[in-house]
mmCIF file of C-alpha atoms in Angstrom:
data_model
loop_
_atom_site.group_PDB
_atom_site.id
_atom_site.type_symbol
_atom_site.label_atom_id
_atom_site.label_comp_id
_atom_site.label_asym_id
_atom_site.label_seq_id
_atom_site.Cartn_x
_atom_site.Cartn_y
_atom_site.Cartn_z
ATOM 1 C CA MET A 712 -7.792 19.070 11.993
ATOM 2 C CA TYR A 713 -9.924 21.989 13.352
ATOM 3 C CA PHE A 714 -9.879 23.759 10.231
ATOM 4 C CA ILE A 715 -11.065 20.443 8.430
ATOM 5 C CA ALA A 716 -13.974 19.761 10.939
ATOM 6 C CA GLN A 717 -14.858 23.797 10.672
ATOM 7 C CA SER A 718 -15.028 23.515 6.739
ATOM 8 C CA PHE A 719 -17.163 20.588 6.819
ATOM 9 C CA ALA A 720 -19.740 22.202 9.436
ATOM 10 C CA ASN A 721 -19.657 25.299 7.499
ATOM 11 C CA LEU A 722 -19.989 24.228 3.959
ATOM 12 C CA PHE A 723 -21.568 20.525 4.147
ATOM 13 C CA LYS A 724 -24.488 18.717 5.663
ATOM 14 C CA PRO A 725 -23.150 16.580 8.711
ATOM 15 C CA ARG A 726 -24.104 13.241 6.755
ATOM 16 C CA LEU A 727 -22.123 14.163 3.810
ATOM 17 C CA SER A 728 -19.106 14.374 6.061
ATOM 18 C CA PHE A 729 -20.186 10.601 7.527
ATOM 19 C CA LYS A 730 -20.260 9.266 4.038
ATOM 20 C CA ILE A 731 -17.397 10.480 3.011
ATOM 21 C CA TYR A 732 -15.668 9.083 6.222
ATOM 22 C CA ILE A 733 -17.460 5.826 5.728
ATOM 23 C CA LEU A 734 -16.371 5.501 2.151
ATOM 24 C CA GLY A 735 -12.884 6.265 3.048
ATOM 25 C CA VAL A 736 -12.664 3.386 5.687
ATOM 26 C CA ILE A 737 -13.960 1.042 3.076
ATOM 27 C CA PHE A 738 -11.718 1.799 0.284
ATOM 28 C CA GLY A 739 -8.938 1.533 2.745
ATOM 29 C CA GLY A 740 -10.035 -1.745 3.752
ATOM 30 C CA LEU A 741 -10.457 -2.656 -0.042
ATOM 31 C CA ALA A 742 -6.961 -1.394 -0.849
ATOM 32 C CA PHE A 743 -5.385 -3.345 1.852
ATOM 33 C CA VAL A 744 -7.174 -6.576 0.978
ATOM 34 C CA PHE A 745 -6.597 -6.165 -3.024
ATOM 35 C CA VAL A 746 -2.545 -5.353 -2.319
ATOM 36 C CA SER A 747 -2.422 -8.272 -0.168
ATOM 37 C CA MET A 748 -3.884 -10.336 -2.483
ATOM 38 C CA LEU A 749 -1.620 -8.924 -5.403
ATOM 39 C CA ILE A 750 1.694 -8.218 -3.718
ATOM 40 C CA PRO A 751 1.492 -10.017 -0.463
ATOM 41 C CA ASP A 752 5.109 -9.916 0.282
ATOM 42 C CA LEU A 753 4.852 -5.995 0.347
ATOM 43 C CA LEU A 754 2.364 -5.616 3.575
ATOM 44 C CA ARG A 755 3.960 -5.324 7.053
ATOM 45 C CA ILE A 756 1.530 -4.480 9.921
ATOM 46 C CA ASN A 757 2.553 -3.392 13.046
ATOM 47 C CA GLY A 758 -0.715 -3.656 15.081
ATOM 48 C CA PRO A 759 -4.233 -3.895 14.220
ATOM 49 C CA LEU A 760 -5.474 -2.523 10.731
ATOM 50 C CA VAL A 761 -8.489 -0.022 12.350
ATOM 51 C CA GLY A 762 -9.437 2.056 9.105
ATOM 52 C CA ALA A 763 -10.066 5.101 10.874
ATOM 53 C CA SER A 764 -6.993 6.992 9.629
ATOM 54 C CA ALA A 765 -8.077 6.253 5.944
ATOM 55 C CA GLY A 766 -11.713 7.752 7.084
ATOM 56 C CA VAL A 767 -9.863 10.961 8.100
ATOM 57 C CA ARG A 768 -7.829 11.029 5.026
ATOM 58 C CA ALA A 769 -10.658 10.719 2.571
ATOM 59 C CA CYS A 770 -12.361 13.836 4.546
ATOM 60 C CA ILE A 771 -8.844 15.711 4.063
ATOM 61 C CA LEU A 772 -8.316 14.985 0.713
ATOM 62 C CA PHE A 773 -11.856 15.460 -0.482
ATOM 63 C CA LEU A 774 -11.518 19.440 0.737
ATOM 64 C CA CYS A 775 -8.336 19.593 -1.024
ATOM 65 C CA VAL A 776 -9.718 18.572 -4.142
ATOM 66 C CA TYR A 777 -13.302 19.993 -4.081
ATOM 67 C CA TRP A 778 -11.984 23.434 -2.771
ATOM 68 C CA PRO A 779 -8.490 23.540 -4.254
ATOM 69 C CA ASN A 780 -7.378 27.459 -3.913
ATOM 70 C CA LYS A 781 -8.886 28.077 -0.735
ATOM 71 C CA PRO A 782 -6.012 29.819 1.186
ATOM 72 C CA ILE A 783 -5.231 28.415 4.783
ATOM 73 C CA GLY A 784 -2.766 29.357 7.120
ATOM 74 C CA PHE A 785 0.091 27.666 9.099
ATOM 75 C CA PHE A 786 1.897 29.959 11.559
ATOM 76 C CA SER A 787 2.492 32.940 9.285
ATOM 77 C CA PHE A 788 2.397 30.936 6.025
ATOM 78 C CA ARG A 789 -0.551 31.275 3.819
ATOM 79 C CA PHE A 790 -0.958 28.524 1.166
ATOM 80 C CA PRO A 791 -3.540 27.206 -1.386
ATOM 81 C CA LEU A 792 -5.541 24.236 0.229
ATOM 82 C CA LYS A 793 -4.429 21.691 -2.449
ATOM 83 C CA TYR A 794 -0.622 21.883 -1.451
ATOM 84 C CA LEU A 795 -1.777 20.552 1.843
ATOM 85 C CA GLY A 796 -3.323 17.470 0.011
ATOM 86 C CA ILE A 797 -0.229 16.912 -1.997
ATOM 87 C CA ALA A 798 2.191 17.045 0.938
ATOM 88 C CA MET A 799 0.196 14.707 2.854
ATOM 89 C CA VAL A 800 0.020 12.187 0.277
ATOM 90 C CA LEU A 801 3.745 12.390 -0.321
ATOM 91 C CA LEU A 802 4.653 12.288 3.231
ATOM 92 C CA ASP A 803 2.643 9.235 3.637
ATOM 93 C CA LEU A 804 4.268 7.342 0.735
ATOM 94 C CA PRO A 805 7.510 6.700 2.132
ATOM 95 C CA GLY A 806 5.357 4.267 4.679
ATOM 96 C CA LEU A 807 5.110 1.764 2.029
ATOM 97 C CA MET A 808 8.617 0.705 3.174
ATOM 98 C CA SER A 809 8.190 0.828 6.583
ATOM 99 C CA LEU A 810 6.990 -1.748 9.326
ATOM 100 C CA ASN A 811 3.327 -0.434 9.066
ATOM 101 C CA SER A 812 2.893 -0.311 5.288
ATOM 102 C CA GLY A 813 -0.239 -2.094 5.345
ATOM 103 C CA GLY A 814 -1.524 1.048 7.210
ATOM 104 C CA THR A 815 0.007 3.126 4.649
ATOM 105 C CA VAL A 816 -1.763 1.042 1.831
ATOM 106 C CA ALA A 817 -5.056 1.852 3.896
ATOM 107 C CA HIS A 818 -4.109 5.673 3.673
ATOM 108 C CA ILE A 819 -3.791 5.330 0.032
ATOM 109 C CA GLY A 820 -7.121 3.816 -0.352
ATOM 110 C CA GLY A 821 -8.776 6.661 1.944
ATOM 111 C CA TYR A 822 -7.034 9.370 -0.319
ATOM 112 C CA LEU A 823 -8.326 7.924 -3.625
ATOM 113 C CA SER A 824 -11.840 7.685 -2.025
ATOM 114 C CA GLY A 825 -11.539 11.212 -1.303
ATOM 115 C CA PHE A 826 -10.547 12.352 -4.459
ATOM 116 C CA LEU A 827 -13.174 10.449 -6.473
ATOM 117 C CA TYR A 828 -15.578 11.724 -4.256
ATOM 118 C CA ALA A 829 -14.753 15.245 -4.650
ATOM 119 C CA LYS A 830 -14.562 15.007 -8.413
ATOM 120 C CA GLN A 831 -17.824 13.114 -8.771
ATOM 121 C CA LEU A 832 -19.582 15.496 -6.690
ATOM 122 C CA LYS A 833 -18.176 18.541 -8.549
ATOM 123 C CA ILE A 834 -20.281 16.897 -11.673
ATOM 124 C CA GLY A 835 -23.288 16.264 -9.312
ATOM 125 C CA LYS A 836 -22.890 12.748 -8.406
ATOM 126 C CA ASP A 837 -22.810 11.275 -4.977
ATOM 127 C CA LEU A 838 -20.735 8.461 -4.497
ATOM 128 C CA GLY A 839 -21.792 7.683 -1.146
ATOM 129 C CA SER A 840 -25.592 7.837 -2.099
ATOM 130 C CA PHE A 841 -25.890 4.211 -1.357
ATOM 131 C CA LEU A 842 -25.282 5.004 2.409
ATOM 132 C CA ASP A 843 -28.323 7.132 2.243
ATOM 133 C CA VAL A 844 -30.461 3.927 2.767
ATOM 134 C CA VAL A 845 -28.574 2.570 5.657
ATOM 135 C CA LEU A 846 -28.865 6.218 7.152
ATOM 136 C CA ASP A 847 -32.267 6.649 6.722
ATOM 137 C CA TYR A 848 -33.048 3.145 8.112
ATOM 138 C CA LEU A 849 -31.278 4.227 11.392
ATOM 139 C CA LYS A 850 -33.023 7.283 11.563
ATOM 140 C CA SER A 851 -36.436 5.959 11.422
ATOM 141 C CA VAL A 852 -35.382 3.403 13.984
ATOM 142 C CA ASN A 853 -34.270 5.849 16.335
ATOM 143 C CA LYS A 854 -37.510 7.794 15.899
ATOM 144 C CA LEU A 855 -39.608 4.512 16.659
ATOM 145 C CA LYS A 856 -37.481 4.311 20.169
ATOM 146 C CA THR A 857 -38.144 8.054 20.815
ATOM 147 C CA VAL A 858 -42.023 7.723 19.917
ATOM 148 C CA HIS A 859 -42.360 4.686 22.066
ATOM 149 C CA LYS A 860 -39.700 5.481 24.915
ATOM 150 C CA SER A 861 -42.284 6.643 27.182
ATOM 151 C CA LYS A 862 -45.601 8.103 26.916
ATOM 152 C CA SER A 863 -45.955 9.229 30.714
ATOM 153 C CA PRO A 864 -45.019 12.610 31.698
ATOM 154 C CA THR A 865 -41.878 13.389 33.272
ATOM 155 C CA MET A 866 -40.305 16.276 35.257
ATOM 156 C CA GLY A 867 -36.705 16.490 35.723
ATOM 157 C CA GLY A 868 -35.975 13.150 34.038
ATOM 158 C CA LYS A 869 -38.391 11.394 36.452
ATOM 159 C CA GLN A 870 -41.729 10.104 36.009
ATOM 160 C CA LYS A 871 -43.841 12.692 37.336
ATOM 161 C CA LYS A 872 -45.408 10.592 40.469
ATOM 162 C CA GLU A 873 -41.728 9.857 41.711
ATOM 163 C CA PHE A 874 -40.705 13.766 41.205
ATOM 164 C CA ASN A 875 -43.437 14.746 43.490
ATOM 165 C CA ALA A 876 -42.345 12.587 46.117
ATOM 166 C CA PHE A 877 -39.217 14.564 46.178
ATOM 167 C CA PRO A 878 -38.348 17.527 48.669
ATOM 168 C CA GLN A 879 -38.830 21.103 46.615
ATOM 169 C CA GLN A 880 -35.085 21.722 46.574
ATOM 170 C CA LYS A 881 -34.445 18.400 45.245
ATOM 171 C CA GLN A 882 -36.921 18.572 42.406
ATOM 172 C CA ILE A 883 -35.250 22.076 41.661
ATOM 173 C CA ASP A 884 -31.929 20.688 41.476
ATOM 174 C CA LEU A 885 -33.086 17.711 39.037
ATOM 175 C CA ILE A 886 -34.338 20.526 36.666
ATOM 176 C CA LEU A 887 -31.206 22.452 36.992
ATOM 177 C CA ASP A 888 -29.030 19.645 36.346
ATOM 178 C CA LYS A 889 -31.366 18.962 33.043
ATOM 179 C CA ILE A 890 -30.607 22.463 32.012
ATOM 180 C CA SER A 891 -26.981 21.810 32.454
ATOM 181 C CA LYS A 892 -27.085 18.954 30.320
ATOM 182 C CA SER A 893 -29.151 19.749 27.796
ATOM 183 C CA GLY A 894 -30.056 23.540 27.713
ATOM 184 C CA TYR A 895 -33.069 25.618 29.147
ATOM 185 C CA ASP A 896 -34.893 24.718 25.710
ATOM 186 C CA SER A 897 -34.732 20.763 26.604
ATOM 187 C CA LEU A 898 -37.448 21.962 29.302
ATOM 188 C CA THR A 899 -41.467 20.826 28.950
ATOM 189 C CA GLN A 900 -43.611 23.751 29.852
ATOM 190 C CA ALA A 901 -44.548 22.045 33.108
ATOM 191 C CA GLU A 902 -40.802 22.466 33.956
ATOM 192 C CA LYS A 903 -40.482 26.046 33.281
ATOM 193 C CA ASP A 904 -43.566 26.607 35.064
ATOM 194 C CA PHE A 905 -42.325 24.691 38.072
ATOM 195 C CA LEU A 906 -39.058 26.876 38.012
ATOM 196 C CA PHE A 907 -40.792 30.022 37.460
ATOM 197 C CA ARG A 908 -43.017 29.282 40.960
ATOM 198 C CA ALA A 909 -40.325 28.085 42.710
ATOM 199 C CA GLY A 910 -38.433 31.626 41.779
ATOM 200 C CA LYS A 911 -41.132 33.516 43.062
ATOM 201 C CA LYS A 912 -41.007 31.821 46.882
#
């Protein structure tokens, strides 16, 4: 899983990996519904059908199809990535006869989603492009919340008036706590100046 996560982080934008995952979940759910209507006696479910594993499998198979000959290491063995995809699908198939065959059907839907996504992306078509509308909307809503969150100046995560009422050591602790959570670059210029002045005393 570390290799999969690193590969997506290095090669693709976060939005693409999210779209592949969501489409895998959707395909997994649709596969389950379709098979339950077509062959209801086949499906057995041990626990709730969540769908996250279908999304993960979509991401893995996407990489295996999009980047089939990329060598990966497993202990002292090295082999092309495509064999990982083949092995995962073959290991999942016996699950169709298990007590959780419904989950396996969803997994197969996820595999199909990842396979189709990779094949289409190779020819310049993004199967998850319809999700861009949703993601753009959520991004715009988040920006509005950020803009209207608070227009009054803050220091150390507190309103400036409240911050000024604290003893100096408490003020320093608040700013240091902000650094530990979000990094030095998250400080405003006023907070940086305050720390600089406090350090000279």
